[in-house]
Amino acid sequence: MDTKTEPAYIVYETPEEGIARIVLNRPETANAQDTQFLYELNDAFDRAAHDEAIRVIILAANGKHFSSGHDLAEQGAQANTHNYDTVGTMCGFTCAGAEAQMSREEEIYVGFSERWRNIPKPTIAAIQGKCIAGGLMLAWPCDLIIATDDATFSDPTVSFGVGGVEYFHHFWEVGARKAKEMLFTSDDLSAADALRLGMVNQIVPRAELEQATLAMARKISSKSRFALKMAKKAINGAQDAQGRELAMQNAFHLHQLAHTHWLKLYDFLIDPTGLPEGTRKALGLKD
Ligand code: ZN
């Protein structure tokens, strides 16, 4: 792996034959994602993808919440993305202006999420508690989602002056009308609404999440590996035939415009006035 050390934030398990379970393990920050966290997660997905013995991949999380999103303590382009061996063809991680930030986000945000979406093996996300903003960018690339009945999903980025997270999949997950409501209001989408809208496959009590996810993985792992690969490619291809990739690129570029806008105004990637006072103080931002 790139960092040449044992992963600090990600646990890789094989709970049953043919099943890999990748566990987000930074519960003290509600699994906030920084650069190292995402490279470790990508390494784990690669490991499961490349291991011929693995037929189904589970993405789970330790702690009360699935993920609180990107770690705001890490300052975008100033972060150390360029210290890692990049997995895409993007360059310019140390360039001036908006270029480094855009390169970074193209690699570790939309790039990683697309990469995980296209792994030619079934993936299942197990979600408990809150799944906020960048958290959606780990859950949505998975083929199936099983959530606890107290899980909530939100993208509050409009409150911080940005039109949505980098992996702009809202429309494909909940439809245009509900996607607009999620974005315009920053409100939580409940597990029950997510189930009704087809964004999650199953809701279970928290105590049953692990077993329900394993049961689903077990059922899928008994099927033809090749047929599963073709089924996944066909469904993903249907979304892409609807213009998904182009629509996502458009949203990503608007997202970069938002970062540049707030950097010019506040020297910060997002509108700091939209952050809670405690967060502003913790980040050392002036009022
Ligand atoms: Zn961004």
Tab-separated table of C-alpha atoms and ligand atoms in Angstrom:
chain	number	residue	atom	x	y	z
A	1	MET	CA	0.000	0.000	0.000
A	2	ASP	CA	1.042	3.586	-0.542
A	3	THR	CA	1.680	4.653	3.009
A	4	LYS	CA	3.932	1.641	3.679
A	5	THR	CA	2.404	1.197	7.123
A	6	GLU	CA	-0.450	-0.771	8.620
A	7	PRO	CA	-3.771	1.011	8.026
A	8	ALA	CA	-4.699	3.263	10.934
A	9	TYR	CA	-8.365	3.786	10.109
A	10	ILE	CA	-9.513	0.772	8.137
A	11	VAL	CA	-9.927	-2.865	9.210
A	12	TYR	CA	-10.008	-5.644	6.619
A	13	GLU	CA	-11.763	-8.869	7.593
A	14	THR	CA	-12.948	-12.058	5.911
A	15	PRO	CA	-15.853	-13.092	8.171
A	16	GLU	CA	-16.825	-16.006	5.925
A	17	GLU	CA	-15.407	-17.759	2.910
A	18	GLY	CA	-15.767	-15.569	-0.174
A	19	ILE	CA	-16.811	-12.464	1.793
A	20	ALA	CA	-14.573	-9.478	2.583
A	21	ARG	CA	-15.655	-6.915	5.145
A	22	ILE	CA	-13.999	-3.502	5.078
A	23	VAL	CA	-14.652	-1.618	8.309
A	24	LEU	CA	-14.283	2.132	8.819
A	25	ASN	CA	-12.521	2.337	12.151
A	26	ARG	CA	-12.165	5.922	13.265
A	27	PRO	CA	-15.151	6.023	15.627
A	28	GLU	CA	-13.708	8.789	17.822
A	29	THR	CA	-14.417	11.214	14.954
A	30	ALA	CA	-17.571	9.401	13.753
A	31	ASN	CA	-15.416	8.047	10.911
A	32	ALA	CA	-14.448	11.450	9.521
A	33	GLN	CA	-12.507	10.984	6.298
A	34	ASP	CA	-9.112	12.556	5.765
A	35	THR	CA	-6.648	11.812	2.971
A	36	GLN	CA	-4.987	8.905	4.751
A	37	PHE	CA	-8.371	7.400	5.627
A	38	LEU	CA	-9.468	7.475	1.976
A	39	TYR	CA	-6.235	6.008	0.607
A	40	GLU	CA	-6.452	3.233	3.177
A	41	LEU	CA	-10.061	2.593	2.205
A	42	ASN	CA	-9.113	2.521	-1.469
A	43	ASP	CA	-6.311	0.059	-0.718
A	44	ALA	CA	-8.816	-2.188	1.077
A	45	PHE	CA	-11.248	-2.090	-1.856
A	46	ASP	CA	-8.372	-2.914	-4.213
A	47	ARG	CA	-7.337	-5.837	-2.024
A	48	ALA	CA	-10.868	-7.269	-2.052
A	49	ALA	CA	-11.291	-6.588	-5.769
A	50	HIS	CA	-8.029	-8.299	-6.708
A	51	ASP	CA	-8.436	-11.336	-4.439
A	52	GLU	CA	-9.985	-14.062	-6.600
A	53	ALA	CA	-11.306	-15.805	-3.475
A	54	ILE	CA	-13.500	-12.816	-2.589
A	55	ARG	CA	-16.916	-12.824	-4.226
A	56	VAL	CA	-18.799	-10.146	-2.257
A	57	ILE	CA	-17.515	-7.043	-0.448
A	58	ILE	CA	-19.180	-5.521	2.615
A	59	LEU	CA	-18.463	-1.941	3.697
A	60	ALA	CA	-19.276	-1.429	7.383
A	61	ALA	CA	-18.347	1.032	10.124
A	62	ASN	CA	-17.408	0.827	13.779
A	63	GLY	CA	-19.040	3.175	16.261
A	64	LYS	CA	-22.303	5.004	16.651
A	65	HIS	CA	-22.262	6.557	13.181
A	66	PHE	CA	-21.321	5.355	9.712
A	67	SER	CA	-19.487	8.546	8.727
A	68	SER	CA	-19.595	12.255	9.525
A	69	GLY	CA	-18.098	13.072	6.122
A	70	HIS	CA	-14.856	14.750	5.163
A	71	ASP	CA	-12.517	15.841	7.932
A	72	LEU	CA	-12.711	19.628	7.828
A	73	ALA	CA	-9.588	19.885	9.973
A	74	GLU	CA	-7.666	18.987	6.844
A	75	GLN	CA	-7.389	21.966	4.546
A	76	GLY	CA	-8.051	20.823	1.031
A	77	ALA	CA	-5.207	21.418	-1.406
A	78	GLN	CA	-2.862	22.120	1.491
A	79	ALA	CA	-3.390	18.515	2.551
A	80	ASN	CA	-0.881	15.900	1.597
A	81	THR	CA	-2.569	14.170	-1.330
A	82	HIS	CA	0.656	14.455	-3.323
A	83	ASN	CA	2.447	12.337	-0.729
A	84	TYR	CA	0.479	9.286	-1.847
A	85	ASP	CA	0.872	7.195	-4.976
A	86	THR	CA	-2.114	8.383	-6.962
A	87	VAL	CA	-4.421	5.792	-8.478
A	88	GLY	CA	-5.913	7.918	-11.260
A	89	THR	CA	-4.209	9.842	-14.049
A	90	MET	CA	-4.830	13.232	-12.452
A	91	CYS	CA	-1.814	15.517	-11.945
A	92	GLY	CA	-1.140	18.992	-10.570
A	93	PHE	CA	-1.491	18.221	-6.849
A	94	THR	CA	1.064	20.894	-5.929
A	95	CYS	CA	0.056	23.531	-8.483
A	96	ALA	CA	-1.016	27.078	-7.625
A	97	GLY	CA	-4.522	28.510	-7.811
A	98	ALA	CA	-7.561	26.250	-8.033
A	99	GLU	CA	-5.698	23.479	-9.853
A	100	ALA	CA	-4.351	21.568	-6.849
A	101	GLN	CA	-7.713	21.540	-5.091
A	102	MET	CA	-9.505	20.319	-8.187
A	103	SER	CA	-6.866	17.630	-8.788
A	104	ARG	CA	-7.121	16.452	-5.207
A	105	GLU	CA	-10.901	16.185	-5.280
A	106	GLU	CA	-10.890	14.508	-8.680
A	107	GLU	CA	-8.536	11.846	-7.306
A	108	ILE	CA	-9.723	11.144	-3.781
A	109	TYR	CA	-13.384	12.130	-3.865
A	110	VAL	CA	-15.199	11.664	-7.148
A	111	GLY	CA	-12.361	9.497	-8.494
A	112	PHE	CA	-12.331	7.027	-5.615
A	113	SER	CA	-16.144	6.860	-5.413
A	114	GLU	CA	-16.437	6.116	-9.139
A	115	ARG	CA	-13.662	3.549	-8.861
A	116	TRP	CA	-15.454	1.730	-6.033
A	117	ARG	CA	-18.778	1.895	-7.898
A	118	ASN	CA	-17.192	0.097	-10.813
A	119	ILE	CA	-15.533	-2.772	-8.913
A	120	PRO	CA	-16.758	-5.833	-10.849
A	121	LYS	CA	-17.981	-7.592	-7.705
A	122	PRO	CA	-21.117	-6.976	-5.649
A	123	THR	CA	-20.666	-4.510	-2.780
A	124	ILE	CA	-22.991	-4.005	0.194
A	125	ALA	CA	-22.901	-1.025	2.567
A	126	ALA	CA	-24.063	-1.542	6.170
A	127	ILE	CA	-25.110	1.824	7.578
A	128	GLN	CA	-25.887	2.796	11.158
A	129	GLY	CA	-26.460	6.213	12.709
A	130	LYS	CA	-25.554	9.272	10.683
A	131	CYS	CA	-24.297	9.202	7.132
A	132	ILE	CA	-23.435	12.793	6.316
A	133	ALA	CA	-22.150	14.391	3.085
A	134	GLY	CA	-18.860	12.588	2.360
A	135	GLY	CA	-20.429	9.577	4.103
A	136	LEU	CA	-22.857	9.346	1.184
A	137	MET	CA	-19.823	9.107	-1.111
A	138	LEU	CA	-18.894	5.821	0.565
A	139	ALA	CA	-22.436	4.413	0.778
A	140	TRP	CA	-23.787	5.370	-2.655
A	141	PRO	CA	-21.051	3.672	-4.714
A	142	CYS	CA	-22.054	0.350	-3.133
A	143	ASP	CA	-24.521	-1.821	-5.054
A	144	LEU	CA	-26.806	-2.529	-2.093
A	145	ILE	CA	-27.408	-0.675	1.152
A	146	ILE	CA	-28.715	-2.175	4.386
A	147	ALA	CA	-29.440	0.435	7.042
A	148	THR	CA	-30.502	0.429	10.659
A	149	ASP	CA	-33.932	1.832	11.417
A	150	ASP	CA	-32.319	4.838	13.135
A	151	ALA	CA	-29.985	5.656	10.229
A	152	THR	CA	-30.199	9.094	8.624
A	153	PHE	CA	-28.723	10.426	5.403
A	154	SER	CA	-27.950	14.059	4.668
A	155	ASP	CA	-25.961	16.378	2.451
A	156	PRO	CA	-25.875	19.736	4.277
A	157	THR	CA	-23.301	21.333	1.948
A	158	VAL	CA	-25.705	24.045	0.739
A	159	SER	CA	-25.618	25.373	4.309
A	160	PHE	CA	-21.875	25.898	3.751
A	161	GLY	CA	-22.249	27.580	0.373
A	162	VAL	CA	-21.658	24.542	-1.873
A	163	GLY	CA	-24.263	22.930	-4.142
A	164	GLY	CA	-23.663	19.337	-3.067
A	165	VAL	CA	-20.926	16.803	-2.354
A	166	GLU	CA	-18.316	15.969	-4.992
A	167	TYR	CA	-19.864	12.615	-5.935
A	168	PHE	CA	-23.135	14.186	-7.029
A	169	HIS	CA	-25.302	11.090	-7.117
A	170	HIS	CA	-28.392	12.476	-5.378
A	171	PHE	CA	-30.556	12.483	-8.493
A	172	TRP	CA	-29.736	8.834	-9.240
A	173	GLU	CA	-30.406	7.779	-5.650
A	174	VAL	CA	-33.663	9.515	-4.702
A	175	GLY	CA	-34.952	11.264	-7.833
A	176	ALA	CA	-34.962	14.939	-8.742
A	177	ARG	CA	-37.713	16.147	-6.392
A	178	LYS	CA	-36.356	14.549	-3.208
A	179	ALA	CA	-32.753	15.355	-4.201
A	180	LYS	CA	-33.665	19.029	-4.355
A	181	GLU	CA	-35.363	18.835	-0.946
A	182	MET	CA	-32.307	17.140	0.592
A	183	LEU	CA	-30.006	19.790	-0.859
A	184	PHE	CA	-32.192	22.875	-0.371
A	185	THR	CA	-33.059	22.107	3.274
A	186	SER	CA	-29.973	20.183	4.535
A	187	ASP	CA	-32.516	17.976	6.335
A	188	ASP	CA	-31.949	14.336	7.192
A	189	LEU	CA	-33.471	11.656	5.002
A	190	SER	CA	-34.797	8.973	7.357
A	191	ALA	CA	-34.091	5.283	6.838
A	192	ALA	CA	-37.819	4.730	6.242
A	193	ASP	CA	-37.909	7.398	3.503
A	194	ALA	CA	-34.683	6.038	2.009
A	195	LEU	CA	-36.281	2.584	1.839
A	196	ARG	CA	-39.480	3.971	0.279
A	197	LEU	CA	-37.471	5.836	-2.355
A	198	GLY	CA	-35.360	2.792	-3.213
A	199	MET	CA	-32.140	4.295	-1.885
A	200	VAL	CA	-31.707	1.453	0.612
A	201	ASN	CA	-32.615	-2.194	0.183
A	202	GLN	CA	-33.463	-3.184	3.748
A	203	ILE	CA	-33.964	-1.650	7.180
A	204	VAL	CA	-33.111	-3.663	10.274
A	205	PRO	CA	-32.710	-3.009	14.017
A	206	ARG	CA	-29.162	-2.041	14.906
A	207	ALA	CA	-28.500	-5.332	16.693
A	208	GLU	CA	-29.265	-7.221	13.485
A	209	LEU	CA	-27.243	-5.146	11.032
A	210	GLU	CA	-24.174	-7.362	10.934
A	211	GLN	CA	-26.111	-10.614	10.523
A	212	ALA	CA	-28.550	-9.195	7.958
A	213	THR	CA	-25.639	-7.910	5.874
A	214	LEU	CA	-23.804	-11.225	6.099
A	215	ALA	CA	-26.982	-13.099	5.130
A	216	MET	CA	-27.347	-10.949	2.018
A	217	ALA	CA	-23.652	-11.376	1.159
A	218	ARG	CA	-23.907	-15.153	1.658
A	219	LYS	CA	-26.910	-15.417	-0.651
A	220	ILE	CA	-25.156	-13.412	-3.389
A	221	SER	CA	-21.832	-15.236	-3.016
A	222	SER	CA	-23.512	-18.525	-3.965
A	223	LYS	CA	-24.364	-17.138	-7.420
A	224	SER	CA	-22.205	-17.202	-10.543
A	225	ARG	CA	-19.360	-14.725	-10.178
A	226	PHE	CA	-19.399	-14.030	-13.923
A	227	ALA	CA	-23.168	-13.488	-14.071
A	228	LEU	CA	-22.966	-11.119	-11.096
A	229	LYS	CA	-20.272	-9.126	-12.871
A	230	MET	CA	-22.428	-8.871	-16.002
A	231	ALA	CA	-25.562	-7.945	-14.039
A	232	LYS	CA	-23.685	-5.155	-12.282
A	233	LYS	CA	-22.170	-3.837	-15.508
A	234	ALA	CA	-25.583	-3.854	-17.179
A	235	ILE	CA	-27.315	-1.872	-14.428
A	236	ASN	CA	-24.446	0.601	-14.035
A	237	GLY	CA	-24.341	0.941	-17.805
A	238	ALA	CA	-28.063	1.745	-17.859
A	239	GLN	CA	-27.470	4.643	-15.443
A	240	ASP	CA	-24.565	5.842	-17.561
A	241	ALA	CA	-26.669	5.623	-20.731
A	242	GLN	CA	-29.042	8.086	-19.037
A	243	GLY	CA	-26.239	10.633	-18.917
A	244	ARG	CA	-25.088	10.003	-15.366
A	245	GLU	CA	-21.366	10.556	-15.980
A	246	LEU	CA	-21.805	13.843	-17.832
A	247	ALA	CA	-24.275	15.129	-15.246
A	248	MET	CA	-21.830	14.212	-12.463
A	249	GLN	CA	-18.956	15.976	-14.232
A	250	ASN	CA	-21.070	19.099	-14.604
A	251	ALA	CA	-21.919	19.049	-10.887
A	252	PHE	CA	-18.269	18.426	-9.969
A	253	HIS	CA	-17.150	21.476	-11.921
A	254	LEU	CA	-19.822	23.614	-10.241
A	255	HIS	CA	-18.550	22.253	-6.929
A	256	GLN	CA	-15.039	23.443	-7.827
A	257	LEU	CA	-16.431	26.876	-8.722
A	258	ALA	CA	-17.968	27.030	-5.238
A	259	HIS	CA	-14.620	26.237	-3.583
A	260	THR	CA	-12.878	28.922	-5.649
A	261	HIS	CA	-15.634	31.410	-4.782
A	262	TRP	CA	-15.281	30.911	-1.024
A	263	LEU	CA	-11.482	30.808	-1.194
A	264	LYS	CA	-11.553	34.273	-2.797
A	265	LEU	CA	-13.959	35.606	-0.194
A	266	TYR	CA	-12.797	33.892	3.008
A	267	ASP	CA	-9.604	31.995	2.172
A	268	PHE	CA	-11.556	28.861	3.119
A	269	LEU	CA	-13.020	26.163	0.883
A	270	ILE	CA	-16.587	26.611	2.068
A	271	ASP	CA	-18.643	29.432	3.541
A	272	PRO	CA	-17.425	29.497	7.145
A	273	THR	CA	-20.442	31.525	8.272
A	274	GLY	CA	-22.552	28.428	7.623
A	275	LEU	CA	-20.596	26.351	10.126
A	276	PRO	CA	-21.652	26.068	13.779
A	277	GLU	CA	-19.729	28.465	16.048
A	278	GLY	CA	-17.953	25.598	17.827
A	279	THR	CA	-16.692	24.188	14.529
A	280	ARG	CA	-15.475	27.630	13.385
A	281	LYS	CA	-13.551	28.043	16.630
A	282	ALA	CA	-12.085	24.524	16.418
A	283	LEU	CA	-10.857	25.285	12.915
A	284	GLY	CA	-9.363	28.609	14.012
A	285	LEU	CA	-11.640	30.641	11.727
A	286	LYS	CA	-12.499	34.267	12.413
A	287	ASP	CA	-16.132	35.372	12.636
B	1	ZN	ZN	-14.946	19.754	-2.427
